[in-house]
Tab-separated table of C-alpha atoms in Angstrom:
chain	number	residue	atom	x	y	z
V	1	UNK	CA	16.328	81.276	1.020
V	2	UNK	CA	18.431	78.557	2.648
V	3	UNK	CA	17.812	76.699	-0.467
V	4	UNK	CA	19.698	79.376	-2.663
V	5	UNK	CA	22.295	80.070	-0.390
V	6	UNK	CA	23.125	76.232	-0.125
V	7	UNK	CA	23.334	76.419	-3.984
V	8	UNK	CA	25.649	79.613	-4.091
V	9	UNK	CA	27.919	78.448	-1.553
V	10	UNK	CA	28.675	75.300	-3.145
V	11	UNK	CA	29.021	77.143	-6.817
V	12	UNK	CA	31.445	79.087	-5.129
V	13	UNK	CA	33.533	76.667	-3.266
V	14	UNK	CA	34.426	74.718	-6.463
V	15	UNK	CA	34.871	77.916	-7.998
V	16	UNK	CA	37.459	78.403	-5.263
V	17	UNK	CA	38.978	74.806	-6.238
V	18	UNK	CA	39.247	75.731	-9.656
V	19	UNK	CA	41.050	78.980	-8.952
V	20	UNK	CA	43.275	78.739	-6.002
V	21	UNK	CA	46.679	79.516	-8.226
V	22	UNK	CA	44.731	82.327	-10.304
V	23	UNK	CA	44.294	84.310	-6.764
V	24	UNK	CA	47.959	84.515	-5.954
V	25	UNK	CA	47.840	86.835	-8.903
V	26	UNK	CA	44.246	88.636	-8.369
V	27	UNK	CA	42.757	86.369	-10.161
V	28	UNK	CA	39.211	86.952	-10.269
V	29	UNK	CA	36.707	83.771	-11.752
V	30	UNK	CA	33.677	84.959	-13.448
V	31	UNK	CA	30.735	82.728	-14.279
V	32	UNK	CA	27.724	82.349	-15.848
V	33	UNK	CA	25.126	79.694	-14.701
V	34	UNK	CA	21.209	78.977	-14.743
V	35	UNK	CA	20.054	79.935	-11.120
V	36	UNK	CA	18.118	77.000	-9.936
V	37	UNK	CA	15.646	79.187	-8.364
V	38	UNK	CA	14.670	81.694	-10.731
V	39	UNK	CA	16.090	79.930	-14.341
V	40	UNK	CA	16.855	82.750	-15.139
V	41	UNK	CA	21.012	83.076	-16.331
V	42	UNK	CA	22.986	84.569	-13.697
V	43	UNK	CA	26.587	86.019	-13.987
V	44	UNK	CA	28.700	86.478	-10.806
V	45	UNK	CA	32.170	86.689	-10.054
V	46	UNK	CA	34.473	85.483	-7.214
V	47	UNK	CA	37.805	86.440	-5.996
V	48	UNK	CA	39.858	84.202	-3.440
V	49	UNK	CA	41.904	86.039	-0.489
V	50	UNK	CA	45.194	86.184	-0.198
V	51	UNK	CA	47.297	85.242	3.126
V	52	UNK	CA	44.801	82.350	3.734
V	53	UNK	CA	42.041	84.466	4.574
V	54	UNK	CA	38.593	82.343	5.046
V	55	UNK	CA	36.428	83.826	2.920
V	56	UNK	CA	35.658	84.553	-0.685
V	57	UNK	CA	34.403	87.316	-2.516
V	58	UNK	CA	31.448	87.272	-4.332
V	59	UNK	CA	29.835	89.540	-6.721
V	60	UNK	CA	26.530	88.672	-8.083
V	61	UNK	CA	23.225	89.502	-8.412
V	62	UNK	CA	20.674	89.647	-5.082
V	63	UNK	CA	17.005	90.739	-4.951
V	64	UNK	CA	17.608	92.263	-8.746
V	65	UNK	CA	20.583	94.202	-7.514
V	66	UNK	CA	24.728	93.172	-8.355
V	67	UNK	CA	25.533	92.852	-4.398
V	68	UNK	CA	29.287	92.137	-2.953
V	69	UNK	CA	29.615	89.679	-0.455
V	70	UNK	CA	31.692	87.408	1.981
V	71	UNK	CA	31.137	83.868	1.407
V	72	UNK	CA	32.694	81.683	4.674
V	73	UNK	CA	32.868	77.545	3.932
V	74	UNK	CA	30.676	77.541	7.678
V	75	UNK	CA	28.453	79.633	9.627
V	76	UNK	CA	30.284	82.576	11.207
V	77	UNK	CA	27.208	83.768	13.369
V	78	UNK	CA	23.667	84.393	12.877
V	79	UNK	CA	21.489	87.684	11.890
V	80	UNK	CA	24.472	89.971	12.542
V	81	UNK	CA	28.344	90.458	13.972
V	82	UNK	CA	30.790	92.854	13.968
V	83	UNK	CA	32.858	93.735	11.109
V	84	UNK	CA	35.899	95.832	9.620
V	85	UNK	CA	36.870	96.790	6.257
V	86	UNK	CA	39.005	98.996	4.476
V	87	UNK	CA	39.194	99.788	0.580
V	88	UNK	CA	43.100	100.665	-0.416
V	89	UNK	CA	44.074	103.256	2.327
V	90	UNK	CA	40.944	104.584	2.975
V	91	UNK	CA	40.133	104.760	7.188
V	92	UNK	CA	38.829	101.646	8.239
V	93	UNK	CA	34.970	101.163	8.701
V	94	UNK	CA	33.348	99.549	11.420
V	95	UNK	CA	29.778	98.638	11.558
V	96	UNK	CA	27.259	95.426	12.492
V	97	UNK	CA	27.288	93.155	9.055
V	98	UNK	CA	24.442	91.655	8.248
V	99	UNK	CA	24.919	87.806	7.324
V	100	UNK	CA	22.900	85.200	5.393
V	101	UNK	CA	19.864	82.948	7.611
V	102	UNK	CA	22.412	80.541	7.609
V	103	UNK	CA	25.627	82.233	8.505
V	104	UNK	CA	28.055	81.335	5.616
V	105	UNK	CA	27.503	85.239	4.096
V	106	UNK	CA	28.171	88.551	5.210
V	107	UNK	CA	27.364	91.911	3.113
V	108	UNK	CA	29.633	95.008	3.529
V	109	UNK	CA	28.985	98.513	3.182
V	110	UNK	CA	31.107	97.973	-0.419
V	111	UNK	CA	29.910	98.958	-3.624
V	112	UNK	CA	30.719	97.054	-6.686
V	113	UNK	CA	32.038	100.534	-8.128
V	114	UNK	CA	33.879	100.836	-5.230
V	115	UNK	CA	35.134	97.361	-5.502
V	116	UNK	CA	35.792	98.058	-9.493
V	117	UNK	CA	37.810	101.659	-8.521
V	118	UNK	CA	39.843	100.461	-5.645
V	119	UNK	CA	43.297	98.284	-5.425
V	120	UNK	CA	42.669	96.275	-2.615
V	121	UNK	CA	40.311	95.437	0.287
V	122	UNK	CA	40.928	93.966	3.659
V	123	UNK	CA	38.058	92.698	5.744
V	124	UNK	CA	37.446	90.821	9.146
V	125	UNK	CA	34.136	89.783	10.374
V	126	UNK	CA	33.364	88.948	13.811
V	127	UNK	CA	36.166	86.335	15.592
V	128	UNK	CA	37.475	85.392	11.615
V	129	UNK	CA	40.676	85.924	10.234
V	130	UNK	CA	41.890	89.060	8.280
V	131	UNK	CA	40.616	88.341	4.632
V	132	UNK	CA	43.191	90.451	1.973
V	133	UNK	CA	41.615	90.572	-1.787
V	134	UNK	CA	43.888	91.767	-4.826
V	135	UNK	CA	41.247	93.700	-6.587
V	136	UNK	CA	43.240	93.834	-9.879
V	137	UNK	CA	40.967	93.787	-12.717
V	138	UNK	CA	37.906	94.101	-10.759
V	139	UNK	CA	36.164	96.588	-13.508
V	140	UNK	CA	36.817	94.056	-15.809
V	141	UNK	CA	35.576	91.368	-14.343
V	142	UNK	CA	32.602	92.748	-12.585
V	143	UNK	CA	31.144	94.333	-16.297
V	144	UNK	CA	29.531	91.972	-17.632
V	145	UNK	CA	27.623	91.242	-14.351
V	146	UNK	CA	23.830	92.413	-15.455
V	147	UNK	CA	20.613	91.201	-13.152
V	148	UNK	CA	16.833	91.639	-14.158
């Protein structure tokens, strides 16, 4: 597991290289690569916050399922920590979010059809800055994303 979460995060952070003007914009990056643990292809896409939030969102596939999540460069706690998120102007949710064995992940309560509906979605998990995602063409982008 740490294996494939070491390989994610670094897809993702040169992802986030590659697209630092598009998210000024809501720019959203979708890929498709072999997943070094299953070979099987694998399409995901990733949107970089806004107002230098830390972490990215990603939208892949997990356990067979297309699963959003928060991506963070470095661990932000272990097994879980509190969190806050709010879709558009929706009330604000508050529960424990559970995060990756090694910290860098953290998986809302989100959808990806709620993701895909909504305009924009603000999130903050345990001591880490405010993270503020454009979700502009989120249904677009998050489509093609198919796992087996």
């Amino acid at each position: 597991m740490k294996a494939a979460a070491t390989a994610i995060l670094a897809a993702i952070l040169s992802l986030a290289i590659a697209t630092s003007a598009a998210a000024e914009s809501g720019g959203w990056n979708v890929r498709t690569r072999k997943d070094p643990m299953t070979d099987r292809m694998e399409t995901s896409a990733v949107l970089m916050p806004r107002d230098g939030g830390t972490a990215l969102l990603y939208v892949g596939c997990l356990n067979g399922r297309v699963t959003p999540r928060l991506v963070y460069a470095r661990p932000i706690g272990y097994v879980q920590v509190g969190g806050s998120w709010r879709l558009d102007d929706a009330p604000v949710r508050s529960k424990f979010v559970a995060l990756s064995d090694d910290g860098t992940q953290a998986w809302l309560e989100v959808t990806p059809a709620q993701i895909a509906k909504a305009r924009r979605l603000r999130a903050q998990v345990g001591s880490q800055p405010i993270s503020d995602y454009n979700l502009t063409g989120a249904a677009e982008a998050l489509q093609g994303i198919r796992c087996k």
